[in-house]
Amino acid sequence: SSIRGCWCRDEISIGDMLQHNPPILAQMGCHNDENRLFFTQRANGILGISANPSQPTLLSRLLSSEAVGSHVFTICLAEFGGRWTVGGVNSSYHLGPIVWVPMKSERYYELAPEQML
């Protein structure tokens, strides 16, 4: 399997037009040729939020931004979409109490949930 493309840098902002979040400079990969496994596999881990990155990731750059008040991020998984919140928790997105789950590994953001409500 192989994948080819290029690296680029650009300023990106997370959020909508009402939030006025300041942009950060981020490096991203853009691929223009893929075959075999890269073409057929389901997406997994492409966002770039490694817990122990060898190079800065989108998440590490966001968390080091002066605009982010807390080194916390939340991911809300849903069957059709979800939310990624950086810099805190927005409890209005939850129907019940927020449940904190410990990380299973220090290298990856890997969890071992017992159930989903």
PDB file of C-alpha atoms in Angstrom:
ATOM      1  CA  SER A   1       0.000   0.000   0.000  1.00  0.00           C
ATOM      2  CA  SER A   2       1.172   3.520  -0.652  1.00  0.00           C
ATOM      3  CA  ILE A   3       0.016   7.089  -0.384  1.00  0.00           C
ATOM      4  CA  ARG A   4       1.524  10.225  -1.938  1.00  0.00           C
ATOM      5  CA  GLY A   5       0.905  13.889  -1.473  1.00  0.00           C
ATOM      6  CA  CYS A   6       2.392  17.020  -0.010  1.00  0.00           C
ATOM      7  CA  TRP A   7       2.624  18.934   3.254  1.00  0.00           C
ATOM      8  CA  CYS A   8       1.206  22.415   3.492  1.00  0.00           C
ATOM      9  CA  ARG A   9       0.798  25.065   6.183  1.00  0.00           C
ATOM     10  CA  ASP A  10      -2.167  27.290   6.624  1.00  0.00           C
ATOM     11  CA  GLU A  11      -3.957  29.284   9.271  1.00  0.00           C
ATOM     12  CA  ILE A  12      -7.075  27.544  10.503  1.00  0.00           C
ATOM     13  CA  SER A  13      -9.855  28.471  12.915  1.00  0.00           C
ATOM     14  CA  ILE A  14     -12.116  25.999  14.653  1.00  0.00           C
ATOM     15  CA  GLY A  15     -15.708  27.042  15.283  1.00  0.00           C
ATOM     16  CA  ASP A  16     -18.273  29.126  13.497  1.00  0.00           C
ATOM     17  CA  MET A  17     -18.535  32.749  12.377  1.00  0.00           C
ATOM     18  CA  LEU A  18     -20.069  33.832  15.710  1.00  0.00           C
ATOM     19  CA  GLN A  19     -17.209  32.607  17.893  1.00  0.00           C
ATOM     20  CA  HIS A  20     -14.395  34.632  16.297  1.00  0.00           C
ATOM     21  CA  ASN A  21     -11.743  32.110  17.342  1.00  0.00           C
ATOM     22  CA  PRO A  22      -8.273  33.301  16.392  1.00  0.00           C
ATOM     23  CA  PRO A  23      -6.497  31.275  13.713  1.00  0.00           C
ATOM     24  CA  ILE A  24      -3.480  29.081  14.397  1.00  0.00           C
ATOM     25  CA  LEU A  25      -0.757  28.039  11.977  1.00  0.00           C
ATOM     26  CA  ALA A  26      -1.027  24.297  11.339  1.00  0.00           C
ATOM     27  CA  GLN A  27       0.758  21.825   9.110  1.00  0.00           C
ATOM     28  CA  MET A  28      -1.493  19.436   7.200  1.00  0.00           C
ATOM     29  CA  GLY A  29      -1.015  16.650   4.733  1.00  0.00           C
ATOM     30  CA  CYS A  30      -2.874  16.593   1.459  1.00  0.00           C
ATOM     31  CA  HIS A  31      -2.766  13.340  -0.463  1.00  0.00           C
ATOM     32  CA  ASN A  32      -3.468  13.046  -4.150  1.00  0.00           C
ATOM     33  CA  ASP A  33      -2.679   9.379  -4.815  1.00  0.00           C
ATOM     34  CA  GLU A  34      -3.550   6.328  -2.757  1.00  0.00           C
ATOM     35  CA  ASN A  35      -3.885   2.628  -3.461  1.00  0.00           C
ATOM     36  CA  ARG A  36      -4.708  -0.710  -1.897  1.00  0.00           C
ATOM     37  CA  LEU A  37      -5.194  -0.523   1.872  1.00  0.00           C
ATOM     38  CA  PHE A  38      -5.134   3.284   1.987  1.00  0.00           C
ATOM     39  CA  PHE A  39      -7.982   3.310  -0.519  1.00  0.00           C
ATOM     40  CA  THR A  40     -10.135   0.552   1.005  1.00  0.00           C
ATOM     41  CA  GLN A  41      -9.681   0.892   4.776  1.00  0.00           C
ATOM     42  CA  ARG A  42     -12.089   2.752   7.006  1.00  0.00           C
ATOM     43  CA  ALA A  43     -10.747   6.060   8.298  1.00  0.00           C
ATOM     44  CA  ASN A  44      -9.051   5.772  11.679  1.00  0.00           C
ATOM     45  CA  GLY A  45      -6.908   8.355  13.466  1.00  0.00           C
ATOM     46  CA  ILE A  46      -6.565  10.775  10.590  1.00  0.00           C
ATOM     47  CA  LEU A  47      -7.440  13.897  12.586  1.00  0.00           C
ATOM     48  CA  GLY A  48      -4.051  14.075  14.253  1.00  0.00           C
ATOM     49  CA  ILE A  49      -4.681  14.315  17.976  1.00  0.00           C
ATOM     50  CA  SER A  50      -1.879  12.071  19.219  1.00  0.00           C
ATOM     51  CA  ALA A  51      -1.280  12.100  22.963  1.00  0.00           C
ATOM     52  CA  ASN A  52       2.481  11.883  22.481  1.00  0.00           C
ATOM     53  CA  PRO A  53       3.273  13.429  19.104  1.00  0.00           C
ATOM     54  CA  SER A  54       6.755  13.379  17.628  1.00  0.00           C
ATOM     55  CA  GLN A  55       5.779  16.579  15.795  1.00  0.00           C
ATOM     56  CA  PRO A  56       3.144  19.205  16.662  1.00  0.00           C
ATOM     57  CA  THR A  57      -0.399  18.136  15.845  1.00  0.00           C
ATOM     58  CA  LEU A  58      -3.508  20.179  15.234  1.00  0.00           C
ATOM     59  CA  LEU A  59      -4.604  19.486  18.815  1.00  0.00           C
ATOM     60  CA  SER A  60      -1.252  20.378  20.396  1.00  0.00           C
ATOM     61  CA  ARG A  61      -1.190  23.672  18.475  1.00  0.00           C
ATOM     62  CA  LEU A  62      -4.759  24.478  19.525  1.00  0.00           C
ATOM     63  CA  LEU A  63      -4.043  23.689  23.182  1.00  0.00           C
ATOM     64  CA  SER A  64      -0.920  25.876  23.167  1.00  0.00           C
ATOM     65  CA  SER A  65      -2.878  28.807  21.728  1.00  0.00           C
ATOM     66  CA  GLU A  66      -3.458  31.771  24.027  1.00  0.00           C
ATOM     67  CA  ALA A  67      -7.147  31.654  23.080  1.00  0.00           C
ATOM     68  CA  VAL A  68      -7.617  28.260  24.759  1.00  0.00           C
ATOM     69  CA  GLY A  69      -8.274  28.638  28.468  1.00  0.00           C
ATOM     70  CA  SER A  70      -7.844  25.015  29.532  1.00  0.00           C
ATOM     71  CA  HIS A  71      -5.837  22.046  28.273  1.00  0.00           C
ATOM     72  CA  VAL A  72      -8.975  19.951  27.890  1.00  0.00           C
ATOM     73  CA  PHE A  73     -10.737  18.616  24.855  1.00  0.00           C
ATOM     74  CA  THR A  74     -13.906  16.607  24.496  1.00  0.00           C
ATOM     75  CA  ILE A  75     -15.142  14.370  21.742  1.00  0.00           C
ATOM     76  CA  CYS A  76     -18.809  13.514  21.483  1.00  0.00           C
ATOM     77  CA  LEU A  77     -19.338  10.430  19.355  1.00  0.00           C
ATOM     78  CA  ALA A  78     -22.624   9.993  17.538  1.00  0.00           C
ATOM     79  CA  GLU A  79     -23.947   7.715  14.834  1.00  0.00           C
ATOM     80  CA  PHE A  80     -24.293  10.607  12.398  1.00  0.00           C
ATOM     81  CA  GLY A  81     -21.586  13.132  13.228  1.00  0.00           C
ATOM     82  CA  GLY A  82     -20.458  14.390  16.609  1.00  0.00           C
ATOM     83  CA  ARG A  83     -18.612  17.304  18.180  1.00  0.00           C
ATOM     84  CA  TRP A  84     -15.033  18.163  19.030  1.00  0.00           C
ATOM     85  CA  THR A  85     -14.620  20.858  21.667  1.00  0.00           C
ATOM     86  CA  VAL A  86     -11.172  22.243  22.493  1.00  0.00           C
ATOM     87  CA  GLY A  87     -10.389  24.276  25.596  1.00  0.00           C
ATOM     88  CA  GLY A  88     -13.149  23.070  27.893  1.00  0.00           C
ATOM     89  CA  VAL A  89     -16.474  21.318  28.125  1.00  0.00           C
ATOM     90  CA  ASN A  90     -19.844  22.566  26.903  1.00  0.00           C
ATOM     91  CA  SER A  91     -22.363  20.800  29.125  1.00  0.00           C
ATOM     92  CA  SER A  92     -25.287  21.994  26.966  1.00  0.00           C
ATOM     93  CA  TYR A  93     -24.382  19.227  24.493  1.00  0.00           C
ATOM     94  CA  HIS A  94     -25.063  16.518  27.110  1.00  0.00           C
ATOM     95  CA  LEU A  95     -28.391  15.067  28.246  1.00  0.00           C
ATOM     96  CA  GLY A  96     -27.008  13.786  31.549  1.00  0.00           C
ATOM     97  CA  PRO A  97     -23.977  14.209  33.756  1.00  0.00           C
ATOM     98  CA  ILE A  98     -20.537  14.230  32.154  1.00  0.00           C
ATOM     99  CA  VAL A  99     -18.619  11.026  32.814  1.00  0.00           C
ATOM    100  CA  TRP A 100     -14.814  11.236  32.833  1.00  0.00           C
ATOM    101  CA  VAL A 101     -13.097   8.089  31.535  1.00  0.00           C
ATOM    102  CA  PRO A 102      -9.409   7.469  32.286  1.00  0.00           C
ATOM    103  CA  MET A 103      -7.023   7.001  29.391  1.00  0.00           C
ATOM    104  CA  LYS A 104      -5.904   3.434  28.788  1.00  0.00           C
ATOM    105  CA  SER A 105      -2.537   4.487  27.339  1.00  0.00           C
ATOM    106  CA  GLU A 106      -0.240   7.507  27.584  1.00  0.00           C
ATOM    107  CA  ARG A 107       0.810   7.144  23.960  1.00  0.00           C
ATOM    108  CA  TYR A 108      -2.626   7.282  22.344  1.00  0.00           C
ATOM    109  CA  TYR A 109      -5.979   8.719  23.293  1.00  0.00           C
ATOM    110  CA  GLU A 110      -7.379   5.247  23.862  1.00  0.00           C
ATOM    111  CA  LEU A 111     -10.307   4.491  26.128  1.00  0.00           C
ATOM    112  CA  ALA A 112     -11.908   1.291  27.388  1.00  0.00           C
ATOM    113  CA  PRO A 113     -15.546   2.268  28.048  1.00  0.00           C
ATOM    114  CA  GLU A 114     -17.759  -0.322  29.664  1.00  0.00           C
ATOM    115  CA  GLN A 115     -20.992   0.948  28.140  1.00  0.00           C
ATOM    116  CA  MET A 116     -22.500   3.828  26.181  1.00  0.00           C
ATOM    117  CA  LEU A 117     -25.716   5.406  27.367  1.00  0.00           C
TER     118      LEU A 117
END
